[in-house]
Amino acid sequence: MNDSRHGTTVPAGMHMHHLITATGERTSDELLDEFVSDVDHVTLRGLYRDMLVIRRIDFEATALQRQGQLALWPPLLGQEAAQIGSVRALDPEDFIFPTYRENGVAYIRGANLAGIMSTWRGSANTGWDPHEFNMATPQIIIGAQTLHATGYAMGIAMEGKESLSIAYLGDGATSQGDVHESLVFAASFQAPVIFFCQNNHWAISEPVGLQSHLPLASRASGYGIPSLQVDGNDVLAVLAATRWAARRARTGGGPSFIEAVTYRMGPHTTADDPTRYRGVTELEEWAAKDPLTRLRSYLFNAGMLDAETEAAIAAEADAVAAELRDGCINLPDPEALSAFENVYVDPHPVLDRQREEYRRYLSSFEGSAS
Amino acid sequence: MIAEFKLPDLGEGLTESEIVSWQVGVGDTVTLNQVLGEVETAKAVVELPSPYAGVVTAITHEPGTMVEVGEVIIAFEVSAPAGAQVSPTTGTASEEQAPKRVPTLVGYGADPETSTRPARRARAAAGAGSSAISDAQAAHAAPTVQHAAPVQSVPPVRPVQLEDAPDVRMQPDRPRSTPPVRKLARDLGIELESLTGTGERGLITREDVVAFVGDHTQGAGSPVAGAASSAQSQREVRTPIKGVRKFMAQAMVESAFTAPHVTEFLTVDVTAGMDFLAKLRTHKEFDGVKVTPLTLAAKAVTLALSRQPALNSRWDQERAEVVTYNYLNLGIAAATPRGLLVPNIKDVQDLGLRALAVALGDLAKTARDGKTPPSDLAGGTFSITNIGVFGIDAGTPILNPGEAGILALGAVRRVPWEHEGGIALRQVMTLSLSFDHRLVDGAQGSRFLADVGAMMADPAMALVLG
């Protein structure tokens, strides 16, 4: 794998921020330290619990797909710190525009587990009410959510609110036109938006080296948007970096761009075979930087974790998994005609005609209700 | 109660998968999400976690069989009553509550409990030759009235547009099939309409298309559509090219038509080498370690490559560079249950003879068990193929793609051979070396082969040539 496309980007003049090393040592960072001065060991253990639970959710959902209960699942394995660290830095009124992979973020925001599964089972377009949780529906179109987030943030600014919006995006999305437009608009209007880019090294099968020859975070400077690169497997550093960006947004500082450098340990989705493109030693290398392992070591050394507390957290995660499984399996099938609901706010004659045609088609089968 | 696990659609829109292996057997107790085995789809090999906790009561498909999505592959006796962890789709309890909508498994289509396709209501125009039938009557009569043949004999004066009537422009049923099978038929120039499906509810399967082709190749000139005897089609067996076979074929074609191959042969008296192996087998350092001519050859190759690094290199066409390796990842061709694989041992240059022998043993066992991980298949730099185990003397091996050399080991035979000025019965073997002539000159290849031969003939030469 000496192919240049597989090389990770060289952080030329870009500093990778981190606070807890891969071996679990707490280090200091000039920029980030002040943003986590209030984070005590109990909070850190809470972050560990969050990460373990969403890893367990990921495991269960992957199994459910293999068992025919989900049509598809986009694994988040390896990206727990990036998801947890970022969402835990936000206030409830901050509006989240996720990709399809931020299912851990949705769980933390309070979305119902069966609801989250319903999208992947194919029984609902969305598993939660975006207005209830201030989190948009999972965006499948790569990068489109950055436009929504920017527009939303421009609205926040116009209304003079102190809130912000955050767009999650991947390394591949940075090559999209939508993302370019978003960055331009965000800068032009100094919108309170955070571009939270999880560089998980693979855009399905294309390596990040193909998207950019420079660190993705350095692209932001071309738009005049302050950015930083953070160890995406270091939950504390991700929390701090997101708080840095959030403070900028809330104090009229405008947009920020965060590149959280992490790694997708699983396939792109359950329909993907990463062994066809992944470098031979990649998994091993990244397993050594596992986000949970390092925090676990840290907490053990700090005396905040022992076999008993670990077992309690594992039991909690298992209970979440059991609830998820039960909720998923028992999701009722949607009515066929419900496909026409929630398309337009107001009555729409073309859609009405289509619904009527479809209703007549359905009723052509014996035993149908109408 | 018995709970069945039907093969799900494991990718997006897949219709079939191949059972690769089972890790459980009938009678085994399994836990929820325990890995049951592996299946290979068109996209990936994936592990199947158990959807139930219980005891395996049946395994309905052996490894190597292709299974359609929705077919039962394994069944369990589960203690839990309906509900709990048990999927209601496979239980019988839920069927009794017909009016309630029940969840269905994704990818199986709707209502898997329904064994037959929902029947179409009679067409509005059909049988409604006069407008005497009121809308209400038509609507209510439809499910029960089965109109017989003469429906079309009296064309309606004008189409009666009943409220519940399906759109009259509705397409007639096209033959039921799946996209890959439709493509296969199209590729073979077969019209699906000329086939009779043998699958569920008349589904045209891959086998139907293949059988149809077989029939027609056999009965050339006798266009009896789909009616040729099945005995005829047995004269040829058609096996889909897929999996390891397909991959290997591509690799071999790529290698054979990219690298200009040269093959050289050397027959050597390896009596001393075999004596050396016999001595090793009784040495306490090698207790429990299998040593074979392959062990010796692997060591000889390692040492000889350090003298002729050209044979341990790669032609990088894209960058117009020759990549010379300062390490050796030694590939060993292995016949596995899934076909030919060439797993390799990493950094062989760092291994002593004992460690090398152990690694070779492990490699072979893993390959035989079909458990070779992808990482073992990538990154090889030179390969050995041991055709001697099949009693073969020599061959012209094709290079593993991207590698500069491959050595074939022939069988060790006792033959009358010149020895110290006379004729003696000696142990002799032939070495066949293929190399990429872009990377390796004849002189380099010849010297390498001579060095390997010298060390096989007399392992003490390793002290000189190593």
XYZ file of N, CA, C and O in Angstrom, chain B residues 135-203:
276
model
N -72.051 -0.976 -9.791
C -70.747 -0.803 -9.174
C -70.631 -1.635 -7.906
O -69.664 -2.326 -7.668
N -71.646 -1.540 -7.087
C -71.593 -2.206 -5.800
C -71.487 -3.712 -5.994
O -70.690 -4.381 -5.352
N -72.297 -4.225 -6.931
C -72.258 -5.661 -7.166
C -70.869 -6.096 -7.598
O -70.344 -7.082 -7.125
N -70.336 -5.347 -8.535
C -69.022 -5.715 -9.060
C -68.002 -5.761 -7.944
O -67.228 -6.692 -7.821
N -68.076 -4.735 -7.138
C -67.088 -4.651 -6.072
C -67.201 -5.830 -5.128
O -66.207 -6.377 -4.676
N -68.418 -6.214 -4.839
C -68.582 -7.280 -3.866
C -68.419 -8.647 -4.476
O -67.991 -9.577 -3.809
N -68.774 -8.771 -5.736
C -68.718 -10.085 -6.359
C -67.284 -10.467 -6.699
O -66.938 -11.623 -6.676
N -66.525 -9.459 -6.984
C -65.186 -9.727 -7.515
C -64.374 -10.777 -6.769
O -63.837 -11.674 -7.396
N -64.287 -10.688 -5.460
C -63.393 -11.627 -4.793
C -63.810 -13.081 -4.957
O -62.997 -13.964 -4.837
N -65.077 -13.336 -5.191
C -65.518 -14.723 -5.212
C -65.777 -15.239 -6.614
O -65.536 -16.396 -6.913
N -66.304 -14.401 -7.493
C -66.675 -14.884 -8.815
C -65.430 -15.186 -9.637
O -64.566 -14.343 -9.799
N -65.344 -16.380 -10.110
C -64.232 -16.739 -10.985
C -64.766 -16.809 -12.411
O -65.495 -17.711 -12.767
N -64.397 -15.866 -13.188
C -64.908 -15.860 -14.556
C -64.188 -16.880 -15.405
O -62.969 -17.005 -15.324
N -64.925 -17.597 -16.175
C -64.343 -18.625 -17.032
C -63.915 -18.027 -18.363
O -63.931 -16.822 -18.549
N -63.638 -18.910 -19.276
C -63.010 -18.519 -20.528
C -63.689 -17.417 -21.340
O -63.005 -16.519 -21.802
N -64.975 -17.460 -21.532
C -65.561 -16.575 -22.557
C -65.526 -15.095 -22.222
O -66.253 -14.332 -22.852
N -64.738 -14.711 -21.318
C -64.761 -13.303 -20.911
C -64.488 -12.347 -22.040
O -65.082 -11.282 -22.114
N -63.615 -12.708 -22.910
C -63.238 -11.760 -23.955
C -64.115 -11.887 -25.192
O -63.984 -11.100 -26.105
N -64.973 -12.910 -25.206
C -65.701 -13.174 -26.454
C -66.687 -12.066 -26.795
O -66.953 -11.798 -27.937
N -67.217 -11.443 -25.791
C -68.135 -10.348 -26.073
C -67.465 -9.043 -25.664
O -67.421 -8.697 -24.497
N -66.925 -8.357 -26.618
C -66.253 -7.121 -26.245
C -67.285 -6.136 -25.710
O -68.380 -6.030 -26.261
N -66.944 -5.451 -24.690
C -67.890 -4.476 -24.168
C -68.100 -3.365 -25.173
O -67.189 -3.006 -25.921
N -69.293 -2.891 -25.226
C -69.630 -1.827 -26.158
C -68.796 -0.595 -25.835
O -68.239 0.040 -26.690
N -68.734 -0.283 -24.584
C -67.799 0.751 -24.174
C -67.241 0.335 -22.809
O -67.923 -0.319 -22.031
N -66.060 0.675 -22.563
C -65.448 0.268 -21.291
C -66.258 0.799 -20.119
O -66.682 1.952 -20.129
N -66.538 -0.055 -19.232
C -67.276 0.361 -18.055
C -66.285 0.803 -16.999
O -65.435 0.038 -16.565
N -66.383 2.032 -16.653
C -65.419 2.538 -15.672
C -66.007 2.389 -14.280
O -66.805 3.212 -13.845
N -65.654 1.325 -13.637
C -66.154 1.123 -12.293
C -65.250 1.847 -11.308
O -64.068 2.028 -11.554
N -65.846 2.170 -10.209
C -65.077 2.960 -9.255
C -63.849 2.219 -8.741
O -62.781 2.775 -8.600
N -64.062 0.921 -8.479
C -62.967 0.173 -7.905
C -62.094 -0.510 -8.945
O -61.223 -1.292 -8.617
N -62.384 -0.211 -10.191
C -61.662 -0.929 -11.236
C -60.210 -0.494 -11.294
O -59.903 0.671 -11.143
N -59.334 -1.435 -11.528
C -57.941 -1.046 -11.753
C -57.832 -0.341 -13.081
O -58.682 -0.508 -13.951
N -56.829 0.439 -13.211
C -56.594 1.155 -14.454
C -56.506 0.152 -15.580
O -55.743 -0.806 -15.522
N -57.302 0.373 -16.632
C -57.338 -0.604 -17.719
C -56.021 -0.635 -18.476
O -55.735 -1.591 -19.187
N -55.215 0.414 -18.341
C -53.942 0.415 -19.060
C -52.896 -0.421 -18.329
O -51.754 -0.512 -18.743
N -53.318 -1.005 -17.244
C -52.344 -1.735 -16.440
C -51.660 -2.826 -17.250
O -52.284 -3.547 -18.016
N -50.367 -2.941 -17.093
C -49.564 -3.911 -17.853
C -49.998 -5.343 -17.529
O -50.297 -5.645 -16.398
N -49.994 -6.213 -18.545
C -50.164 -7.622 -18.212
C -48.935 -8.087 -17.437
O -47.867 -7.478 -17.534
N -49.081 -9.166 -16.688
C -47.954 -9.656 -15.900
C -46.788 -10.025 -16.796
O -46.949 -10.761 -17.758
N -45.619 -9.517 -16.454
C -44.452 -10.011 -17.165
C -43.933 -11.198 -16.357
O -44.249 -11.331 -15.174
N -43.130 -12.053 -16.973
C -42.677 -13.237 -16.237
C -41.963 -12.799 -14.968
O -41.173 -11.865 -14.992
N -42.245 -13.481 -13.882
C -41.621 -13.107 -12.618
C -40.185 -13.608 -12.579
O -39.901 -14.755 -12.867
N -39.288 -12.717 -12.244
C -37.893 -13.099 -12.130
C -37.182 -12.042 -11.307
O -37.799 -11.103 -10.820
N -35.880 -12.187 -11.158
C -35.113 -11.217 -10.386
C -34.122 -10.533 -11.319
O -33.763 -11.094 -12.355
N -33.681 -9.331 -10.954
C -32.808 -8.584 -11.874
C -31.582 -9.368 -12.359
O -31.293 -9.354 -13.568
N -30.840 -10.070 -11.473
C -29.660 -10.782 -12.013
C -30.038 -11.861 -13.017
O -29.301 -12.114 -13.982
N -31.176 -12.514 -12.771
C -31.606 -13.570 -13.695
C -32.077 -12.950 -15.012
O -31.799 -13.466 -16.097
N -32.764 -11.813 -14.913
C -33.186 -11.126 -16.142
C -31.966 -10.726 -16.963
O -31.942 -10.864 -18.176
N -30.917 -10.278 -16.265
C -29.713 -9.884 -16.974
C -29.069 -11.096 -17.625
O -28.654 -11.053 -18.773
N -29.008 -12.201 -16.871
C -28.424 -13.432 -17.416
C -29.151 -13.832 -18.696
O -28.542 -14.126 -19.715
N -30.491 -13.783 -18.629
C -31.278 -14.163 -19.786
C -31.002 -13.224 -20.955
O -30.850 -13.652 -22.100
N -30.902 -11.930 -20.637
C -30.656 -10.955 -21.701
C -29.283 -11.198 -22.320
O -29.126 -11.199 -23.529
N -28.295 -11.455 -21.453
C -26.947 -11.710 -21.951
C -26.912 -12.934 -22.863
O -26.131 -13.002 -23.806
N -27.744 -13.904 -22.539
C -27.742 -15.148 -23.316
C -28.718 -15.069 -24.489
O -28.857 -16.018 -25.247
N -29.398 -13.946 -24.599
C -30.326 -13.763 -25.702
C -31.585 -14.593 -25.566
O -32.157 -15.045 -26.556
N -32.010 -14.806 -24.342
C -33.197 -15.630 -24.120
C -34.346 -14.736 -23.688
O -34.184 -13.853 -22.850
N -35.523 -14.972 -24.271
C -36.680 -14.210 -23.833
C -37.330 -14.938 -22.677
O -37.643 -16.118 -22.769
N -37.521 -14.199 -21.602
C -38.072 -14.829 -20.397
C -39.461 -15.416 -20.657
O -39.862 -16.384 -20.046
N -40.165 -14.808 -21.627
C -41.515 -15.289 -21.917
C -41.498 -16.748 -22.375
O -42.485 -17.465 -22.281
N -40.347 -17.192 -22.924
C -40.301 -18.559 -23.440
C -39.945 -19.575 -22.361
O -39.791 -20.748 -22.624
N -39.809 -19.101 -21.131
C -39.425 -20.004 -20.042
C -40.601 -20.277 -19.117
O -41.506 -19.461 -18.988
N -40.558 -21.433 -18.491
C -41.516 -21.724 -17.434
C -40.758 -21.714 -16.126
O -39.794 -22.455 -15.961
N -41.180 -20.860 -15.226
C -40.470 -20.755 -13.952
C -40.778 -21.931 -13.043
O -41.910 -22.390 -12.969
N -39.750 -22.415 -12.371
C -39.950 -23.517 -11.433
C -39.832 -23.038 -9.998
O -39.980 -23.826 -9.078
N -39.530 -21.775 -9.824
C -39.356 -21.246 -8.471
C -40.687 -21.002 -7.798
O -41.756 -21.321 -8.338
N -40.621 -20.423 -6.650
C -41.820 -20.138 -5.883
C -42.764 -19.267 -6.686
O -42.356 -18.267 -7.272
N -44.002 -19.638 -6.723
C -45.030 -18.884 -7.447
C -44.604 -18.588 -8.884
O -44.790 -17.500 -9.399
N -43.960 -19.590 -9.517
C -43.627 -19.455 -10.923
C -42.444 -18.562 -11.201
O -42.186 -18.170 -12.343
N -41.676 -18.247 -10.186
C -40.495 -17.404 -10.365
C -39.492 -18.093 -11.277
O -39.205 -19.282 -11.107
